[in-house]
Coordinates of C-alpha atoms in Angstrom, one line a residue:
M98 CA -0.1 0.0 -0.1
T99 CA 1.4 3.6 -1.0
T100 CA 0.8 6.5 1.1
N101 CA 1.1 9.4 0.0
R102 CA 2.4 12.1 2.2
I103 CA 1.3 15.5 0.4
K104 CA -1.0 17.7 2.6
S105 CA -4.0 19.3 1.3
S106 CA -6.1 21.9 2.6
A107 CA -9.5 21.5 3.4
A108 CA -12.1 23.8 4.6
V109 CA -14.2 23.0 7.7
C110 CA -17.7 23.4 8.0
V111 CA -19.2 24.0 11.9
P112 CA -22.8 23.8 13.0
N113 CA -23.6 27.6 12.0
G114 CA -22.8 27.2 8.6
L115 CA -20.0 29.4 8.3
T116 CA -16.9 28.0 7.0
Q117 CA -13.6 28.0 9.0
K118 CA -10.5 28.6 7.7
S119 CA -9.0 25.7 6.0
K120 CA -6.7 23.5 7.9
E121 CA -4.3 21.1 6.8
V122 CA -5.4 17.8 5.6
E123 CA -3.3 14.4 5.6
E124 CA -4.3 12.5 2.3
R125 CA -4.9 8.8 2.9
G126 CA -3.1 5.9 1.7
R127 CA -3.8 3.8 -1.9
W128 CA -3.6 0.7 -2.9
G129 CA -1.0 0.5 -5.6
T130 CA -2.8 -2.0 -7.8
K131 CA -6.6 -3.3 -7.6
A132 CA -4.7 -6.3 -7.6
E133 CA -2.8 -5.6 -4.4
F134 CA -6.0 -4.8 -3.0
I135 CA -8.2 -7.9 -4.3
L136 CA -5.4 -10.4 -2.9
T137 CA -4.9 -8.4 0.7
V138 CA -8.5 -8.8 1.0
M139 CA -8.4 -12.7 0.0
G140 CA -6.1 -13.4 2.4
A141 CA -7.8 -11.6 5.4
I142 CA -11.0 -13.4 4.5
I143 CA -9.7 -17.0 3.6
G144 CA -7.4 -16.9 6.2
P145 CA -6.1 -20.3 8.3
G146 CA -9.3 -21.3 10.0
N147 CA -10.8 -21.6 7.0
I148 CA -8.4 -23.8 5.0
W149 CA -8.0 -26.1 8.1
R150 CA -11.9 -26.3 8.8
F151 CA -13.4 -26.3 6.0
P152 CA -12.5 -29.9 5.2
Y153 CA -13.3 -30.9 8.2
L154 CA -16.5 -29.2 8.0
C155 CA -17.3 -31.5 5.0
Y156 CA -16.7 -34.9 6.2
R157 CA -18.4 -33.9 9.2
N158 CA -21.8 -32.4 7.8
G159 CA -22.2 -35.1 5.0
G160 CA -19.4 -33.8 2.7
G161 CA -20.9 -32.5 -0.5
V162 CA -24.3 -32.4 0.7
F163 CA -22.9 -29.7 3.0
F164 CA -21.3 -27.9 0.5
I165 CA -24.6 -26.6 -1.4
P166 CA -26.1 -24.6 1.9
Y167 CA -22.4 -23.5 2.7
I168 CA -22.3 -22.0 -0.9
V169 CA -25.8 -20.4 -0.5
F170 CA -24.8 -18.9 2.8
I171 CA -21.6 -17.5 1.5
L172 CA -23.9 -16.1 -1.6
T173 CA -26.6 -14.4 0.5
C174 CA -24.8 -13.5 3.8
G175 CA -21.1 -13.9 3.6
I176 CA -20.3 -11.9 0.7
P177 CA -23.3 -9.2 0.8
L178 CA -22.0 -8.7 4.3
F179 CA -18.2 -8.2 3.5
F180 CA -19.7 -5.2 1.0
L181 CA -21.3 -3.6 3.4
E182 CA -17.8 -3.4 5.8
T183 CA -16.1 -2.5 2.9
A184 CA -18.4 0.1 1.7
L185 CA -18.6 2.0 5.4
G186 CA -15.1 1.7 6.1
Q187 CA -14.8 3.7 2.5
Y188 CA -17.4 6.0 2.9
T189 CA -16.9 6.6 6.6
S190 CA -12.7 7.1 6.3
Q191 CA -13.1 5.2 9.7
G192 CA -12.1 2.0 11.3
G193 CA -14.3 -1.1 12.2
I194 CA -15.4 0.8 15.7
T195 CA -15.8 4.5 14.6
C196 CA -17.4 3.7 11.1
W197 CA -20.4 2.3 13.2
R198 CA -20.1 4.8 16.1
K199 CA -20.4 7.5 12.9
I200 CA -23.5 6.0 11.6
C201 CA -25.4 5.6 14.8
P202 CA -23.8 5.6 18.7
L203 CA -25.7 2.5 19.4
F204 CA -24.1 0.5 16.4
Q205 CA -20.8 1.0 17.9
G206 CA -21.2 -2.4 19.7
I207 CA -21.1 -4.1 16.5
G208 CA -17.3 -3.0 15.9
Y209 CA -16.4 -3.8 19.1
A210 CA -18.0 -7.5 18.9
S211 CA -16.0 -7.7 15.3
H212 CA -13.0 -6.5 17.3
L213 CA -13.3 -9.2 20.2
I214 CA -14.1 -11.8 17.7
I215 CA -10.8 -11.2 15.5
A216 CA -8.8 -11.1 18.9
F217 CA -10.2 -14.5 19.8
S218 CA -9.5 -15.8 16.4
A219 CA -5.9 -14.3 16.4
T220 CA -5.1 -16.2 19.8
S221 CA -6.5 -19.6 18.9
Y222 CA -4.3 -19.0 15.5
I223 CA -1.3 -18.0 17.8
I224 CA -1.7 -21.5 19.8
I225 CA -1.5 -23.7 16.6
L226 CA 1.4 -22.1 15.0
A227 CA 3.0 -22.1 18.5
W228 CA 2.4 -25.9 18.1
A229 CA 3.5 -26.0 14.6
F230 CA 6.9 -24.7 15.8
F231 CA 7.1 -26.5 18.6
Y232 CA 7.1 -29.8 16.5
L233 CA 9.1 -28.1 13.7
F234 CA 11.8 -27.8 16.3
S235 CA 11.5 -30.8 17.9
S236 CA 11.8 -32.7 14.4
F237 CA 15.8 -31.4 14.2
S238 CA 16.5 -33.4 17.4
S239 CA 18.6 -37.1 16.7
D240 CA 15.7 -39.3 18.4
L241 CA 12.4 -38.0 17.4
P242 CA 9.9 -37.9 20.6
W243 CA 7.0 -39.3 18.9
A244 CA 9.0 -42.1 17.2
S245 CA 8.9 -44.2 20.3
C246 CA 6.5 -45.9 22.6
G247 CA 8.5 -45.1 25.5
N248 CA 7.1 -41.5 26.5
Y249 CA 6.0 -40.2 29.8
W250 CA 2.9 -39.1 28.3
N251 CA 2.1 -42.4 26.7
S252 CA -0.4 -45.0 28.1
G253 CA -0.2 -48.9 27.9
S254 CA -2.7 -48.9 25.3
S255 CA -1.6 -45.7 23.4
C256 CA 0.9 -47.8 21.2
D257 CA 0.8 -50.2 18.5
A258 CA 2.8 -53.1 19.1
A259 CA 3.4 -53.1 15.3
Y260 CA 5.7 -50.2 15.4
I261 CA 7.7 -50.9 18.8
Q262 CA 11.0 -51.3 17.1
I263 CA 12.9 -54.1 19.2
K264 CA 16.9 -53.6 19.4
V265 CA 19.1 -56.7 20.2

């Protein structure tokens, strides 16, 4: 995203209808190309949660039969709500909380709720990434911790006898 630091002057209207002297307003940043914006939005929408969770949801809820209502819901609710949020942010030139407050002060709870959901999602993704890094760094040891059944966390029935290597 490119940021233009050119300052332009703008007249400010006050409630009595008169204009105050112009004041310097910093110009907003702009995307370099439309493709840059689309790819950034796709990365934010799809995210790791949808990549990991979608196959499980298809398997759990009937396979291809689940796919039909999923697509219908995405087309009727997901995409229109995404366009609503994008248009509100662009129209009000505000963030997620303040754009709803600018429309109606009672609606600022929608902004707080969406930010809370994002915080919870980010926390759960961080935990999953921590597991991935733990196993990545553990895989560099000479004997892999999960390659044998003699670990402290194993119970008597957690190992298959076919995988136990007997050393003579």
